[in-house]
Amino acid sequence: AGKRSSFDDWAQQRMRPTRPIGTRPPEVAANILICLIHQTNYLLDQLIRQLEKAFLLEGGLRERMTRARLAERGRYSRR
C-alpha cells in the first residue's frame, strides 16, 4: 500500500462531511451557485487576459502558422 503523506493526514483530520446542494435550503443553494458563478467569471477573465497577452506577443493563428512554415522551409533549404 502507498505511504500516506503528512498532507493526507492533515486533510483527513479536517475533512467535514458535505451535503449535496439539493438537500440545502434554497437560499443556501442560491448563494453557493452565485459563488461558483463569480469564481467561474474570475477564472474566465484571467484566461482572456492571458490569451490577449499571447495574441499580442505571438500573433494570431495565421501569423504563427506562417512563422512555422517559414522555419520549416529554412530547415529544409539548409539540408
mmCIF file with all atom_site columns, C-alpha atoms in Angstrom:
data_model
loop_
_atom_site.group_PDB
_atom_site.id
_atom_site.type_symbol
_atom_site.label_atom_id
_atom_site.label_alt_id
_atom_site.label_comp_id
_atom_site.label_asym_id
_atom_site.label_entity_id
_atom_site.label_seq_id
_atom_site.pdbx_PDB_ins_code
_atom_site.Cartn_x
_atom_site.Cartn_y
_atom_site.Cartn_z
_atom_site.occupancy
_atom_site.B_iso_or_equiv
_atom_site.pdbx_formal_charge
_atom_site.auth_seq_id
_atom_site.auth_comp_id
_atom_site.auth_asym_id
_atom_site.auth_atom_id
_atom_site.pdbx_PDB_model_num
ATOM 1  C CA . ALA A 1 1  ? 0.000   0.000  0.000   1.00 0.00 ? 1  ALA A CA 1
ATOM 2  C CA . GLY A 1 2  ? 1.079   3.591  -0.609  1.00 0.00 ? 2  GLY A CA 1
ATOM 3  C CA . LYS A 1 3  ? 2.629   5.708  2.089   1.00 0.00 ? 3  LYS A CA 1
ATOM 4  C CA . ARG A 1 4  ? 0.428   8.479  3.482   1.00 0.00 ? 4  ARG A CA 1
ATOM 5  C CA . SER A 1 5  ? 1.838   11.977 3.392   1.00 0.00 ? 5  SER A CA 1
ATOM 6  C CA . SER A 1 6  ? 1.556   14.495 6.179   1.00 0.00 ? 6  SER A CA 1
ATOM 7  C CA . PHE A 1 7  ? -0.814  16.431 3.927   1.00 0.00 ? 7  PHE A CA 1
ATOM 8  C CA . ASP A 1 8  ? -3.089  13.398 3.694   1.00 0.00 ? 8  ASP A CA 1
ATOM 9  C CA . ASP A 1 9  ? -3.130  13.181 7.498   1.00 0.00 ? 9  ASP A CA 1
ATOM 10 C CA . TRP A 1 10 ? -3.809  16.915 7.799   1.00 0.00 ? 10 TRP A CA 1
ATOM 11 C CA . ALA A 1 11 ? -6.624  16.763 5.228   1.00 0.00 ? 11 ALA A CA 1
ATOM 12 C CA . GLN A 1 12 ? -8.198  13.692 6.817   1.00 0.00 ? 12 GLN A CA 1
ATOM 13 C CA . GLN A 1 13 ? -8.343  15.427 10.212  1.00 0.00 ? 13 GLN A CA 1
ATOM 14 C CA . ARG A 1 14 ? -10.033 18.499 8.767   1.00 0.00 ? 14 ARG A CA 1
ATOM 15 C CA . MET A 1 15 ? -12.447 16.906 6.310   1.00 0.00 ? 15 MET A CA 1
ATOM 16 C CA . ARG A 1 16 ? -16.080 17.530 7.058   1.00 0.00 ? 16 ARG A CA 1
ATOM 17 C CA . PRO A 1 17 ? -18.897 15.551 5.553   1.00 0.00 ? 17 PRO A CA 1
ATOM 18 C CA . THR A 1 18 ? -20.643 17.544 2.843   1.00 0.00 ? 18 THR A CA 1
ATOM 19 C CA . ARG A 1 19 ? -24.261 17.513 1.824   1.00 0.00 ? 19 ARG A CA 1
ATOM 20 C CA . PRO A 1 20 ? -25.383 17.614 -1.781  1.00 0.00 ? 20 PRO A CA 1
ATOM 21 C CA . ILE A 1 21 ? -26.558 21.066 -2.830  1.00 0.00 ? 21 ILE A CA 1
ATOM 22 C CA . GLY A 1 22 ? -30.102 19.762 -3.370  1.00 0.00 ? 22 GLY A CA 1
ATOM 23 C CA . THR A 1 23 ? -30.507 18.973 0.336   1.00 0.00 ? 23 THR A CA 1
ATOM 24 C CA . ARG A 1 24 ? -29.807 22.537 1.435   1.00 0.00 ? 24 ARG A CA 1
ATOM 25 C CA . PRO A 1 25 ? -32.301 25.372 1.857   1.00 0.00 ? 25 PRO A CA 1
ATOM 26 C CA . PRO A 1 26 ? -32.945 27.255 -1.412  1.00 0.00 ? 26 PRO A CA 1
ATOM 27 C CA . GLU A 1 27 ? -31.205 30.410 -0.127  1.00 0.00 ? 27 GLU A CA 1
ATOM 28 C CA . VAL A 1 28 ? -28.038 28.490 0.717   1.00 0.00 ? 28 VAL A CA 1
ATOM 29 C CA . ALA A 1 29 ? -28.087 26.673 -2.627  1.00 0.00 ? 29 ALA A CA 1
ATOM 30 C CA . ALA A 1 30 ? -28.528 30.006 -4.430  1.00 0.00 ? 30 ALA A CA 1
ATOM 31 C CA . ASN A 1 31 ? -25.578 31.521 -2.544  1.00 0.00 ? 31 ASN A CA 1
ATOM 32 C CA . ILE A 1 32 ? -23.394 28.529 -3.390  1.00 0.00 ? 32 ILE A CA 1
ATOM 33 C CA . LEU A 1 33 ? -24.301 28.853 -7.068  1.00 0.00 ? 33 LEU A CA 1
ATOM 34 C CA . ILE A 1 34 ? -23.657 32.611 -7.031  1.00 0.00 ? 34 ILE A CA 1
ATOM 35 C CA . CYS A 1 35 ? -20.208 31.982 -5.529  1.00 0.00 ? 35 CYS A CA 1
ATOM 36 C CA . LEU A 1 36 ? -19.462 29.391 -8.206  1.00 0.00 ? 36 LEU A CA 1
ATOM 37 C CA . ILE A 1 37 ? -20.572 31.819 -10.917 1.00 0.00 ? 37 ILE A CA 1
ATOM 38 C CA . HIS A 1 38 ? -18.285 34.539 -9.507  1.00 0.00 ? 38 HIS A CA 1
ATOM 39 C CA . GLN A 1 39 ? -15.348 32.127 -9.350  1.00 0.00 ? 39 GLN A CA 1
ATOM 40 C CA . THR A 1 40 ? -16.003 30.987 -12.912 1.00 0.00 ? 40 THR A CA 1
ATOM 41 C CA . ASN A 1 41 ? -16.176 34.589 -14.141 1.00 0.00 ? 41 ASN A CA 1
ATOM 42 C CA . TYR A 1 42 ? -12.901 35.405 -12.392 1.00 0.00 ? 42 TYR A CA 1
ATOM 43 C CA . LEU A 1 43 ? -11.148 32.413 -13.947 1.00 0.00 ? 43 LEU A CA 1
ATOM 44 C CA . LEU A 1 44 ? -12.541 33.219 -17.397 1.00 0.00 ? 44 LEU A CA 1
ATOM 45 C CA . ASP A 1 45 ? -11.359 36.833 -17.043 1.00 0.00 ? 45 ASP A CA 1
ATOM 46 C CA . GLN A 1 46 ? -7.870  35.567 -16.173 1.00 0.00 ? 46 GLN A CA 1
ATOM 47 C CA . LEU A 1 47 ? -7.905  33.241 -19.187 1.00 0.00 ? 47 LEU A CA 1
ATOM 48 C CA . ILE A 1 48 ? -8.991  36.067 -21.506 1.00 0.00 ? 48 ILE A CA 1
ATOM 49 C CA . ARG A 1 49 ? -6.167  38.302 -20.217 1.00 0.00 ? 49 ARG A CA 1
ATOM 50 C CA . GLN A 1 50 ? -3.611  35.542 -20.800 1.00 0.00 ? 50 GLN A CA 1
ATOM 51 C CA . LEU A 1 51 ? -4.942  34.880 -24.301 1.00 0.00 ? 51 LEU A CA 1
ATOM 52 C CA . GLU A 1 52 ? -4.791  38.608 -25.099 1.00 0.00 ? 52 GLU A CA 1
ATOM 53 C CA . LYS A 1 53 ? -1.159  38.754 -23.948 1.00 0.00 ? 53 LYS A CA 1
ATOM 54 C CA . ALA A 1 54 ? -0.270  35.686 -26.002 1.00 0.00 ? 54 ALA A CA 1
ATOM 55 C CA . PHE A 1 55 ? -2.002  37.163 -29.054 1.00 0.00 ? 55 PHE A CA 1
ATOM 56 C CA . LEU A 1 56 ? -0.094  40.441 -28.729 1.00 0.00 ? 56 LEU A CA 1
ATOM 57 C CA . LEU A 1 57 ? 3.251   38.686 -28.237 1.00 0.00 ? 57 LEU A CA 1
ATOM 58 C CA . GLU A 1 58 ? 2.874   35.796 -30.669 1.00 0.00 ? 58 GLU A CA 1
ATOM 59 C CA . GLY A 1 59 ? 0.235   36.977 -33.105 1.00 0.00 ? 59 GLY A CA 1
ATOM 60 C CA . GLY A 1 60 ? -2.796  35.140 -34.328 1.00 0.00 ? 60 GLY A CA 1
ATOM 61 C CA . LEU A 1 61 ? -3.108  31.685 -35.811 1.00 0.00 ? 61 LEU A CA 1
ATOM 62 C CA . ARG A 1 62 ? -2.121  32.715 -39.343 1.00 0.00 ? 62 ARG A CA 1
ATOM 63 C CA . GLU A 1 63 ? 0.968   34.562 -38.127 1.00 0.00 ? 63 GLU A CA 1
ATOM 64 C CA . ARG A 1 64 ? 2.102   31.575 -36.069 1.00 0.00 ? 64 ARG A CA 1
ATOM 65 C CA . MET A 1 65 ? 1.422   29.201 -38.967 1.00 0.00 ? 65 MET A CA 1
ATOM 66 C CA . THR A 1 66 ? 3.423   31.424 -41.327 1.00 0.00 ? 66 THR A CA 1
ATOM 67 C CA . ARG A 1 67 ? 6.362   31.534 -38.896 1.00 0.00 ? 67 ARG A CA 1
ATOM 68 C CA . ALA A 1 68 ? 6.270   27.762 -38.507 1.00 0.00 ? 68 ALA A CA 1
ATOM 69 C CA . ARG A 1 69 ? 6.070   27.246 -42.270 1.00 0.00 ? 69 ARG A CA 1
ATOM 70 C CA . LEU A 1 70 ? 8.989   29.625 -42.922 1.00 0.00 ? 70 LEU A CA 1
ATOM 71 C CA . ALA A 1 71 ? 11.045  27.968 -40.195 1.00 0.00 ? 71 ALA A CA 1
ATOM 72 C CA . GLU A 1 72 ? 10.387  24.562 -41.753 1.00 0.00 ? 72 GLU A CA 1
ATOM 73 C CA . ARG A 1 73 ? 11.340  25.866 -45.198 1.00 0.00 ? 73 ARG A CA 1
ATOM 74 C CA . GLY A 1 74 ? 14.533  27.274 -43.699 1.00 0.00 ? 74 GLY A CA 1
ATOM 75 C CA . ARG A 1 75 ? 15.374  23.887 -42.200 1.00 0.00 ? 75 ARG A CA 1
ATOM 76 C CA . TYR A 1 76 ? 14.567  22.144 -45.483 1.00 0.00 ? 76 TYR A CA 1
ATOM 77 C CA . SER A 1 77 ? 16.690  24.518 -47.598 1.00 0.00 ? 77 SER A CA 1
ATOM 78 C CA . ARG A 1 78 ? 19.733  24.036 -45.316 1.00 0.00 ? 78 ARG A CA 1
ATOM 79 C CA . ARG A 1 79 ? 19.840  20.281 -45.977 1.00 0.00 ? 79 ARG A CA 1
#
